[in-house]
Coordinates of C-alpha atoms and ligand atoms in Angstrom, one line a residue:
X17 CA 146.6 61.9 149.3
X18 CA 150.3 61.3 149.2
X19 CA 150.7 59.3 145.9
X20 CA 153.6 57.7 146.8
X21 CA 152.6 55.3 149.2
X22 CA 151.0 53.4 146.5
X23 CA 153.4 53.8 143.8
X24 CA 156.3 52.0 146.1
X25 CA 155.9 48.6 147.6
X26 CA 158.4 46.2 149.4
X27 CA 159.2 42.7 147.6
X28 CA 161.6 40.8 149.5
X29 CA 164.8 42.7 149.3
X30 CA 164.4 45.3 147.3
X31 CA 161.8 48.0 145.8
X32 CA 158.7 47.5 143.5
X33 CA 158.2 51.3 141.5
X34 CA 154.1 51.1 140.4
X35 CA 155.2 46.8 140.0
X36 CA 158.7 47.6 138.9
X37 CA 161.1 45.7 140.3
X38 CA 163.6 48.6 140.1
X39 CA 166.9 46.0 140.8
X40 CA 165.8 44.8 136.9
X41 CA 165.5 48.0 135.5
X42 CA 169.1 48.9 137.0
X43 CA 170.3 45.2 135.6
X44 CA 169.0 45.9 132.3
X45 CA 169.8 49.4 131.6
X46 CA 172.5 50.2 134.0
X47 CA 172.6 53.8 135.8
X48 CA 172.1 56.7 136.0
X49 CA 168.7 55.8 134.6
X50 CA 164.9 57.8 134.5
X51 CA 162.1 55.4 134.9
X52 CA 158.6 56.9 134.3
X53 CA 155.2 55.2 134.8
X54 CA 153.1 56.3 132.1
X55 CA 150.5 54.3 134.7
X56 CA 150.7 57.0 137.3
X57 CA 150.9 59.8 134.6
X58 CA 147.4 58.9 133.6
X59 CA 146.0 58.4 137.1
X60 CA 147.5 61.7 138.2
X61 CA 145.8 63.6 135.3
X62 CA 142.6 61.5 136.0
X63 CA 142.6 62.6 139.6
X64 CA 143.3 66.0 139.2
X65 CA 140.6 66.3 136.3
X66 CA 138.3 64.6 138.9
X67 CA 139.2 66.7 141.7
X68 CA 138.5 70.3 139.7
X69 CA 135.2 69.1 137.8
X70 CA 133.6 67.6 141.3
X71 CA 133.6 71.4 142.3
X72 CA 134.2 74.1 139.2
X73 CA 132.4 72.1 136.1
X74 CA 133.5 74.0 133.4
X75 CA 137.2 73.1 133.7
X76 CA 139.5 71.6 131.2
X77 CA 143.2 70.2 132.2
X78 CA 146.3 71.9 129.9
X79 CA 149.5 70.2 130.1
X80 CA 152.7 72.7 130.7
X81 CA 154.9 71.5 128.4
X82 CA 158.0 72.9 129.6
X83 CA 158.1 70.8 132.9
X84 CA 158.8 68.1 130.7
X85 CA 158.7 67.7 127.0
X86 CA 160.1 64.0 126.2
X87 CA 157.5 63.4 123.1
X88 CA 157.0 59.7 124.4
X89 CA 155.3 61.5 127.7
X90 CA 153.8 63.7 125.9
X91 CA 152.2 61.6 123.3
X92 CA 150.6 60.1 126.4
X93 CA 149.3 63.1 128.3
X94 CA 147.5 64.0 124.5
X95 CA 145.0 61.5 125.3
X96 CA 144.4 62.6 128.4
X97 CA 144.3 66.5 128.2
X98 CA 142.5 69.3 125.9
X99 CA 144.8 71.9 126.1
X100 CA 148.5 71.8 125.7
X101 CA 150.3 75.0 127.5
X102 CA 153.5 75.9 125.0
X103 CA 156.1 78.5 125.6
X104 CA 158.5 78.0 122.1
X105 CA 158.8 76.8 118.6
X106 CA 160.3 73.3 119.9
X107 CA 157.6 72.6 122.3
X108 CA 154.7 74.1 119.4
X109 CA 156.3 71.6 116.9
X110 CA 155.8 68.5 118.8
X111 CA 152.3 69.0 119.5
X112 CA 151.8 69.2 116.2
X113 CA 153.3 65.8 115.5
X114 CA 151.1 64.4 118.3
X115 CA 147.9 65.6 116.6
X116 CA 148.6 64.9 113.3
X117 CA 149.6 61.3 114.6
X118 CA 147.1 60.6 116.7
X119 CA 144.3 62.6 115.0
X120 CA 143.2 64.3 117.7
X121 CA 142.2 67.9 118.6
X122 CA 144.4 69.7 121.1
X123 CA 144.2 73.6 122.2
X124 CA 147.0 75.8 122.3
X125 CA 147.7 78.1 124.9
X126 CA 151.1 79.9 124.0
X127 CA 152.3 81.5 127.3
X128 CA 155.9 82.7 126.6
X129 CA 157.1 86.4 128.0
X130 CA 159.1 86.8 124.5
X131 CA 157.5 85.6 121.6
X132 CA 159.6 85.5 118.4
X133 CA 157.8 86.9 115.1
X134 CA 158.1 82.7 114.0
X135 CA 156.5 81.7 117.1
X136 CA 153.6 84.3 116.6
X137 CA 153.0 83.1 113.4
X138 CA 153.0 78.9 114.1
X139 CA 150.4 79.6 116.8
X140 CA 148.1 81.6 114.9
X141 CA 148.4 79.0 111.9
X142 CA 147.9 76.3 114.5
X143 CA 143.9 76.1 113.9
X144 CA 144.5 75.8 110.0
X145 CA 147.2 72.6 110.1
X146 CA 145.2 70.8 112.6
X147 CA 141.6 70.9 111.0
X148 CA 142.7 70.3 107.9
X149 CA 144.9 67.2 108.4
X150 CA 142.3 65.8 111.4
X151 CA 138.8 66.3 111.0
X152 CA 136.4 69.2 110.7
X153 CA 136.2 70.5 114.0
X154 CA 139.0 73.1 115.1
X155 CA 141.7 73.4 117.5
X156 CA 141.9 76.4 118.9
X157 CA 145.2 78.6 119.6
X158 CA 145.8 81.5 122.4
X159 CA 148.2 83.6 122.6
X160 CA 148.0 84.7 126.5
X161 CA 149.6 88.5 125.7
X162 CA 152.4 89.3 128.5
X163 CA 153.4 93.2 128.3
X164 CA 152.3 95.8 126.0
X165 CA 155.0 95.2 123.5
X166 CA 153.8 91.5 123.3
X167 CA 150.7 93.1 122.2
X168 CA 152.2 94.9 120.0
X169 CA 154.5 92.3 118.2
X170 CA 150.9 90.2 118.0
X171 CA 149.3 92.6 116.4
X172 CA 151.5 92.9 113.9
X173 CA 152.0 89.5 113.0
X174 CA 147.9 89.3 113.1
X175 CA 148.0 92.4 110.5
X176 CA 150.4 90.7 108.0
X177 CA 148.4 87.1 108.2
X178 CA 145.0 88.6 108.1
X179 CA 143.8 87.2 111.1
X180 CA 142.5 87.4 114.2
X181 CA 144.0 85.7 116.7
X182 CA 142.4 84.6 120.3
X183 CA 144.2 85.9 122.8
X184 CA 144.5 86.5 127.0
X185 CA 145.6 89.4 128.9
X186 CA 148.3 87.6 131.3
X187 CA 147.4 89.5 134.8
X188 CA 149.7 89.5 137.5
X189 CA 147.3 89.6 140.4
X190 CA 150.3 90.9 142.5
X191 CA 149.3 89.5 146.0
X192 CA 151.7 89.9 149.2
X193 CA 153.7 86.3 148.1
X194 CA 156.6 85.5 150.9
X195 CA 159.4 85.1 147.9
X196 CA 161.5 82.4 151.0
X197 CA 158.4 80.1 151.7
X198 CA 157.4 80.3 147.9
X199 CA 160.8 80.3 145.4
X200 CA 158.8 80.0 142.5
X201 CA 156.4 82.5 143.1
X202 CA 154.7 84.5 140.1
X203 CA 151.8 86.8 140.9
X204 CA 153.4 89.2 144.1
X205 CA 154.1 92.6 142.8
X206 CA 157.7 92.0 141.7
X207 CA 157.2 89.3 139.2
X208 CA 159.2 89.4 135.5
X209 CA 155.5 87.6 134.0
X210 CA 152.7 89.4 133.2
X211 CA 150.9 92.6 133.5
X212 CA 150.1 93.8 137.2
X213 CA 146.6 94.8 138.2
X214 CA 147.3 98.7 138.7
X215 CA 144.1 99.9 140.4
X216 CA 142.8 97.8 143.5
X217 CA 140.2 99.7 145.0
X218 CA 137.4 98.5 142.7
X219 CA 138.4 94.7 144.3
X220 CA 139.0 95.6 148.0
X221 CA 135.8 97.4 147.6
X222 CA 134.3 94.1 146.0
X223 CA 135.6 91.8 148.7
X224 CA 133.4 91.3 151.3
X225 CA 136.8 90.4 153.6
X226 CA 137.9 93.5 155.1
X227 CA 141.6 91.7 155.4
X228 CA 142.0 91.3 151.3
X229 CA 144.0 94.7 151.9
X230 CA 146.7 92.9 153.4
X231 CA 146.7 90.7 150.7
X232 CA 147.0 93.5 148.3
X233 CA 149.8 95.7 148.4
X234 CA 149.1 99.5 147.1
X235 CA 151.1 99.9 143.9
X236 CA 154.1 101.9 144.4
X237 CA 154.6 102.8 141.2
X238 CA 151.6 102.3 138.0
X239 CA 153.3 101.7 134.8
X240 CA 151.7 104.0 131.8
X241 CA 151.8 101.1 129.3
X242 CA 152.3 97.8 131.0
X243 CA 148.8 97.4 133.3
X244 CA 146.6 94.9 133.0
X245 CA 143.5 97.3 132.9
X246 CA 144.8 98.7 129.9
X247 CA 146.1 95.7 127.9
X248 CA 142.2 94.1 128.7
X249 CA 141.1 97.5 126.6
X250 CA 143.3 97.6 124.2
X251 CA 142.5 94.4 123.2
X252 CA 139.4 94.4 123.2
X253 CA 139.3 97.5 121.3
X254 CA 141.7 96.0 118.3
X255 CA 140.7 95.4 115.3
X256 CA 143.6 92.5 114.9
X257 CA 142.8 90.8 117.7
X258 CA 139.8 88.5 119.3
X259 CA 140.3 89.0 123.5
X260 CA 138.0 86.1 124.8
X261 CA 139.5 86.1 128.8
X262 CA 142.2 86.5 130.9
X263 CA 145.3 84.6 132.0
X264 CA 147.1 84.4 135.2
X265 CA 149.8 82.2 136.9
X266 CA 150.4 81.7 140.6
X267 CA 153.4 80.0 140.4
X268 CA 154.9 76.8 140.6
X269 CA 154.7 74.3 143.9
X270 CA 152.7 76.6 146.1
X271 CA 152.2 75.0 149.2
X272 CA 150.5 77.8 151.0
X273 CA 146.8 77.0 150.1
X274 CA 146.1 80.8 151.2
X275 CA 147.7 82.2 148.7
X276 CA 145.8 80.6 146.0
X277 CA 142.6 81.6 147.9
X278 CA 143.5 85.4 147.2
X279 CA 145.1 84.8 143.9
X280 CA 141.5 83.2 143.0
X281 CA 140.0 86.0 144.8
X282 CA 141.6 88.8 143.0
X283 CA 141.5 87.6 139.5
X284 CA 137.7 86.4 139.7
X285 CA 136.7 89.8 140.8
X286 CA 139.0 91.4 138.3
X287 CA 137.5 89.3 135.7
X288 CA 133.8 90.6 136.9
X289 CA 135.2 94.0 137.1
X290 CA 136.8 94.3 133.4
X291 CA 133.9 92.3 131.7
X292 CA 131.5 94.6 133.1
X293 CA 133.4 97.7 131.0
X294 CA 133.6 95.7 127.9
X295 CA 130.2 93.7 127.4
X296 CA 131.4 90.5 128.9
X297 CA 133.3 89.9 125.7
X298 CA 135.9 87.5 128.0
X299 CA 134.6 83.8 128.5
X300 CA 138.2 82.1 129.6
X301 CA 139.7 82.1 133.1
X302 CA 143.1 80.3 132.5
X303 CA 144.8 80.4 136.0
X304 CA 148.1 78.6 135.2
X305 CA 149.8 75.8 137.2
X306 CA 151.5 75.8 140.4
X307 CA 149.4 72.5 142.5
X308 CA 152.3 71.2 144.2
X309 CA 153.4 68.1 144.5
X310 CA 154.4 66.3 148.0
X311 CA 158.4 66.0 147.9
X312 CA 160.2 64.9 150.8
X313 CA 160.1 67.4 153.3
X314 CA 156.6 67.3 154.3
X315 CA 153.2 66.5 154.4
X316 CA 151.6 69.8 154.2
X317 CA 151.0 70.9 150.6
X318 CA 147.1 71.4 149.9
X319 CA 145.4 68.8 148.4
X320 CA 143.8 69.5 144.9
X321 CA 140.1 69.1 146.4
X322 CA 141.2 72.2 148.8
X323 CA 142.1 74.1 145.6
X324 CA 139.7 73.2 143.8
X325 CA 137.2 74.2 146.5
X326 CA 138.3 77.4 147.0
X327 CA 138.0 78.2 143.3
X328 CA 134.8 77.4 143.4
X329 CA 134.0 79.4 145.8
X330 CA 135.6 82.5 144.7
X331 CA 134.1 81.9 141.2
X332 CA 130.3 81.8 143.0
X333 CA 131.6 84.8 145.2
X334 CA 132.9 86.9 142.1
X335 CA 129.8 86.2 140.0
X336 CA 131.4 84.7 137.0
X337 CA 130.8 81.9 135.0
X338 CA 134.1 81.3 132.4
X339 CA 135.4 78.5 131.0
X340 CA 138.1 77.4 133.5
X341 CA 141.5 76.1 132.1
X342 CA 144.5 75.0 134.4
X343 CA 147.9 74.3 133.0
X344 CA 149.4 71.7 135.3
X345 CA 153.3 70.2 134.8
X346 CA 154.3 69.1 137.9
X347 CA 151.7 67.6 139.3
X348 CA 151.3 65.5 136.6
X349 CA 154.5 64.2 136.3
X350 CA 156.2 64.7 139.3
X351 CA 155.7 61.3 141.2
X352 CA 155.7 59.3 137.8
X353 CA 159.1 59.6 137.4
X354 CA 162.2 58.4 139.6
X355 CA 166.4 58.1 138.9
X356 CA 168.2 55.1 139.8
X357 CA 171.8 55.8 140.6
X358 CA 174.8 53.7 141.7
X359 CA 176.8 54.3 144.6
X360 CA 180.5 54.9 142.8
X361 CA 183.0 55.5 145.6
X362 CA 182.5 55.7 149.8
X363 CA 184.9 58.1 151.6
X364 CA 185.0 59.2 155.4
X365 CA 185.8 62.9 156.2
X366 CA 187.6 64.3 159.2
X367 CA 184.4 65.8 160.9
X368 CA 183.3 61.8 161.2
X369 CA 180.7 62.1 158.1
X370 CA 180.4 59.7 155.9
X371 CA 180.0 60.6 152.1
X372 CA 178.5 58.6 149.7
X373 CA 179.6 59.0 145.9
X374 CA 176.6 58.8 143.1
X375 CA 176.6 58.6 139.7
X376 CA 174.6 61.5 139.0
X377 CA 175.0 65.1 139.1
X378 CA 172.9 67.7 140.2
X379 CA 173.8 70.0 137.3
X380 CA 172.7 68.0 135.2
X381 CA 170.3 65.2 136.2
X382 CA 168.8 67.0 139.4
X383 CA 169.1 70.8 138.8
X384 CA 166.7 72.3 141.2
X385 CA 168.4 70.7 144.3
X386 CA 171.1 73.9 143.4
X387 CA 168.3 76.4 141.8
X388 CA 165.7 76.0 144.4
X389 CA 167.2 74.2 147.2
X390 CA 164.7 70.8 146.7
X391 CA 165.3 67.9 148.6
X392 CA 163.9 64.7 147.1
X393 CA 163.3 61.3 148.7
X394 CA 166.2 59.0 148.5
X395 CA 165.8 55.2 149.2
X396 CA 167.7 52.4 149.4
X397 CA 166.4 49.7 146.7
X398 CA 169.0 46.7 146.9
X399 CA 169.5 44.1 149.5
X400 CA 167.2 45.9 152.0
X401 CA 168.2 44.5 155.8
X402 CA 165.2 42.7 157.7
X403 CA 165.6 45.2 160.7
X404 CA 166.5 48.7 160.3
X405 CA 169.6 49.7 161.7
X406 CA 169.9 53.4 160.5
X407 CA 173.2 54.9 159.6
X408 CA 173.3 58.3 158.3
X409 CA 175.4 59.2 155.2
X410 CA 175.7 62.6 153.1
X411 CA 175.0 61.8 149.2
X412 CA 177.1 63.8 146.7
X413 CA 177.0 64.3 143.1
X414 CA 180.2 62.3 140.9
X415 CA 181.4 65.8 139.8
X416 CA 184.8 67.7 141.3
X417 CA 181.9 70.9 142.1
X418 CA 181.5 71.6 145.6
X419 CA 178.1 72.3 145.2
X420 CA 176.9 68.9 143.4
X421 CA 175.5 67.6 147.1
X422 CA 172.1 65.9 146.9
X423 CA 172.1 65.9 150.9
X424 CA 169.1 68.6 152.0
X425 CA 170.1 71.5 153.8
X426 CA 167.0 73.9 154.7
X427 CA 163.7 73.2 154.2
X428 CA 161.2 75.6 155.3
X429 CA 157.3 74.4 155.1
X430 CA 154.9 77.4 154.8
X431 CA 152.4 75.3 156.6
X432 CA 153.6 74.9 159.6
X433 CA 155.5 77.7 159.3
X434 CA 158.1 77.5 162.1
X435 CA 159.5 74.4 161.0
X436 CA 162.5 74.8 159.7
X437 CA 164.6 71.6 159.2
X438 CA 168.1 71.7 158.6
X439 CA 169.3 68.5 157.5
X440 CA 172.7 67.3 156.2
X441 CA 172.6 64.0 156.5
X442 CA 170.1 61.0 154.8
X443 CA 169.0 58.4 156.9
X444 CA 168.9 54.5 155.6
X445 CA 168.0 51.4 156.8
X446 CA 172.1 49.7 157.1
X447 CA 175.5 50.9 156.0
X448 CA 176.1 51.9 152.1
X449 CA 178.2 50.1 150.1
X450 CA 180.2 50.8 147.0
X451 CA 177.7 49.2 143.9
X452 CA 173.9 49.9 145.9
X453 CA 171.5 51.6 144.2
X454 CA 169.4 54.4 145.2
X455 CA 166.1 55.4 143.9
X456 CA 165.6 59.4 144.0
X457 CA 161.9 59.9 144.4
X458 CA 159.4 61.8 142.4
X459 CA 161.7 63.6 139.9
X460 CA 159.4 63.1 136.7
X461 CA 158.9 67.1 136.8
X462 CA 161.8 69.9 135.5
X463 CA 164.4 67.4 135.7
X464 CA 165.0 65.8 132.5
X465 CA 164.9 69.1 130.5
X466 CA 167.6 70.5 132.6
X467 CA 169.7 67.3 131.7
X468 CA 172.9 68.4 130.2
X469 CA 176.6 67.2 129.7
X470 CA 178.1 69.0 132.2
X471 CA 181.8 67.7 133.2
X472 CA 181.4 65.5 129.9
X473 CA 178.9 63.4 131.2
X474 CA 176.2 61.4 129.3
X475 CA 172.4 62.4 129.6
X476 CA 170.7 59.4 132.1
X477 CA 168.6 57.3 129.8
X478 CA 165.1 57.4 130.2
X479 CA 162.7 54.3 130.6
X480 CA 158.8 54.3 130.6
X481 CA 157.0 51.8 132.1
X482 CA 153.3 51.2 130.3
X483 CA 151.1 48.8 131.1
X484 CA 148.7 49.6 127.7
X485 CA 151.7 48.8 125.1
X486 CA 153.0 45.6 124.0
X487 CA 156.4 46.2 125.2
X488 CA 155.5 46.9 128.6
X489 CA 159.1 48.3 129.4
X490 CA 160.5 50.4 126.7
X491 CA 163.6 52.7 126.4
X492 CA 163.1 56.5 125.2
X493 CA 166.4 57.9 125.6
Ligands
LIG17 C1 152.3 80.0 132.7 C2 152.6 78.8 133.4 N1 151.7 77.8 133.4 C3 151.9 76.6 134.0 C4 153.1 76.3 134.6 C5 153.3 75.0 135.3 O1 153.5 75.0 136.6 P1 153.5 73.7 137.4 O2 154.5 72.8 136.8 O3 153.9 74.1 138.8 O4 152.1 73.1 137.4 C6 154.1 77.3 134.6 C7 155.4 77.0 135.3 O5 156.1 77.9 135.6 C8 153.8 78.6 134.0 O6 154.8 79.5 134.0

């Protein structure tokens, strides 16, 4: 389902965002300017919650944090979620706020590759302030353990507070991930997260497919230390520390539904495999974020209900029966969150294009269209013509920096995997003018933490539209 089509509607001559009419918005607060729909944030988390439950039961939604940590969002997405994902001490802190504010119980799962001695500490206390300021039941805190000296630093900490903290082994699956079609990609052999699966026979010998070797790589190379077989042991084996599962992460905006069908595969078997040597002591499957979003280029991501379905199936396939947690960012805030931005200055180059200033920056308002190549979906809002007449103009950034271009250039869908579009200039429905305003589609995810004030520029403000509070249209930033 592309969300889109039902967030955006037509209303005489300009755009409505989720029954915004986005000419107002740009009236009242001027540009460059975030507008979120806390609307849409809610129905995404309700759909994906739907999706997964309708097929793997035991699943509860986390909210990645770091995609987007504007507490006004996230005070919403509390009463929505169980589980907060949390990678620092920033992040930690407001979810502490939230609870204590709202009275509520949230989860913790602390993710982080580093975690500082402080940051240790905060999430192991994390049970203590919440039940005693809320109510009698607990939140719970994991620390999902990344390397061996993560380990080690956690047990430490756990040794000097006197208690035992709940923790994941963060496995690294590493599957045969095509790095081009997938920029984000965190479980192939290579990955900086995580401890890698060292020994695969036990799950090629598992898998009833004969091509899961394909999917697994032989390891080159098996680290002494940092394997996941051994941090699952020594974990369990601590005195200092309370495994109860695994954690894992795929990456973010996979579009290839086949890799998450082997990612699932391989970690469901390896958590059979390992819980059979240690007494099923692990109950939690946490297999990160990663369910991607449909941007601009195309129409082929998998839908949540083919995730979903394949988890299920590799769950009944693998024998299990964990607790399921998912730690979603993008998806849930991805389409609830566009950038209005004002056409500044129109110029004409001498190889006929036509460029059209903005009064954004990629830097800093739109930083993956430079990290990760992205293309978003730019529209027109003001003063729409009747009949399209299509006239084709490069966008750029209001910065000096050759590179601030929000025009796409390749786009490569892993789908269909031939496609390739190389694209440099955006379509529209007339001629742009000096003073329209164009609406940058579904940039509710990453974006807003990357804001800086590059070239001396101000942060965008940031509006949320929400249809539950008194003052339906409120400024956040
Ligand atoms: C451990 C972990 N969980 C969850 C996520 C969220 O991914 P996404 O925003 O694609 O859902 C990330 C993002 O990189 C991550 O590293």
């Amino acid at each position: 389902m592309n969300h889109n089509n039902i967030l955006f509607r037509r209303d005489r001559d300009t755009i409505l965002f989720d029954d915004v009419n986005l000419r107002n918005i740009e009236t009242k607060f001027g540009t460059p300017t975030y507008l979120f729909s806390a609307d849409q944030i809610r129905r995404n988390i309700k759909f994906l919650r739907e999706k997964m439950l309708e097929y793997n039961p035991q699943t509860s939604i986390a909210y990645s944090m770091k995609n987007n940590i504007i507490p006004e969002i996230c005070t919403i997405i509390a009463d929505e979620v169980d589980y907060f994902e949390t990678t620092s001490m920033l992040e930690q802190k407001i979810v502490e706020k939230i609870i204590l504010e709202k009275k509520k119980n949230i989860h913790i799962v602390s993710t982080n590759i580093y975690k500082p001695d402080g940051l240790i500490k905060e999430v192991i206390e994390y049970p203590n302030i919440s039940s005693s300021e809320i109510n009698s039941a607990k939140c719970h805190s994991f620390l999902a353990i990344d390397s061996y000296h993560d380990l080690k630093n956690i047990v430490k900490a756990a040794q000097r507070l006197g208690v035992k903290p709940k923790v994941l082994i963060r496995v690294n699956p590493g599957i045969k991930m095509d790095i081009e079609e997938t920029i984000f990609a965190s479980a192939n052999i290579s990955a900086k997260c995580a401890v890698v699966i060292s020994n695969i026979k036990p799950i090629i010998k598992a898998s009833n497919d004969p091509t899961i070797k394909i999917w697994l790589p032989e390891r080159q190379f098996k680290p002494e230390f940092d394997t996941a077989e051994r941090l699952v042991k020594e974990a369990n084996e601590s005195e200092h520390l309370d495994l109860v599962g695994l954690h894992c992460h795929l990456g973010s905006q996979i579009t290839n539904i086949e890799y998450f069908d082997r990612f699932f595969e391989v970690v469901t078997r390896f958590f059979k495999i390992m819980n059979e040597e240690i007494n099923d002591k692990m109950k939690i499957l946490d297999l990160g974020g990663g369910y991607p979003v449909d941007y601009a280029h195309c129409e082929c991501v998998p839908t949540i209900e083919d995730i979903s379905k394949s988890l299920s199936k590799n769950i009944k396939n693998s024998g299990i029966n964990p607790e399921i947690i998912i730690e979603s960012g993008r998806f849930i805030t991805a389409n609830s969150g566009l950038l209005l931005s004002k056409i500044t200055i129109t110029k004409e180059n001498s190889d006929g294009h036509k460029i059209a200033v903005l009064d954004l920056s990629t830097y800093s308002d739109l930083l993956d269209v430079l990290t990760a190549q992205w293309s978003y979906n730019y529209s027109l809002i003001n003063e729409l013509p009747d009949s399209d007449q299509k006239a084709t103009w490069r966008l750029v950034g209001g910065t000096n920096d050759t590179l601030d271009q929000l025009t796409p250039r390749i786009v490569k869908c892993s789908n269909c995997k031939e496609q390739i579009i190389e694209k440099k200039e955006i379509t529209f429905p007339r001629e742009l003018v000096i003073g329209d305003i164009i609406a940058v589609k579904s940039v509710g995810a990453y974006t807003t933490c990357f804001n800086s004030n590059y070239c001396g520029r101000s942060k965008p403000l940031i509006v949320l539209k929400d249809s539950t509070s008194k003052q339906q249209i409120l400024r956040i930033r």
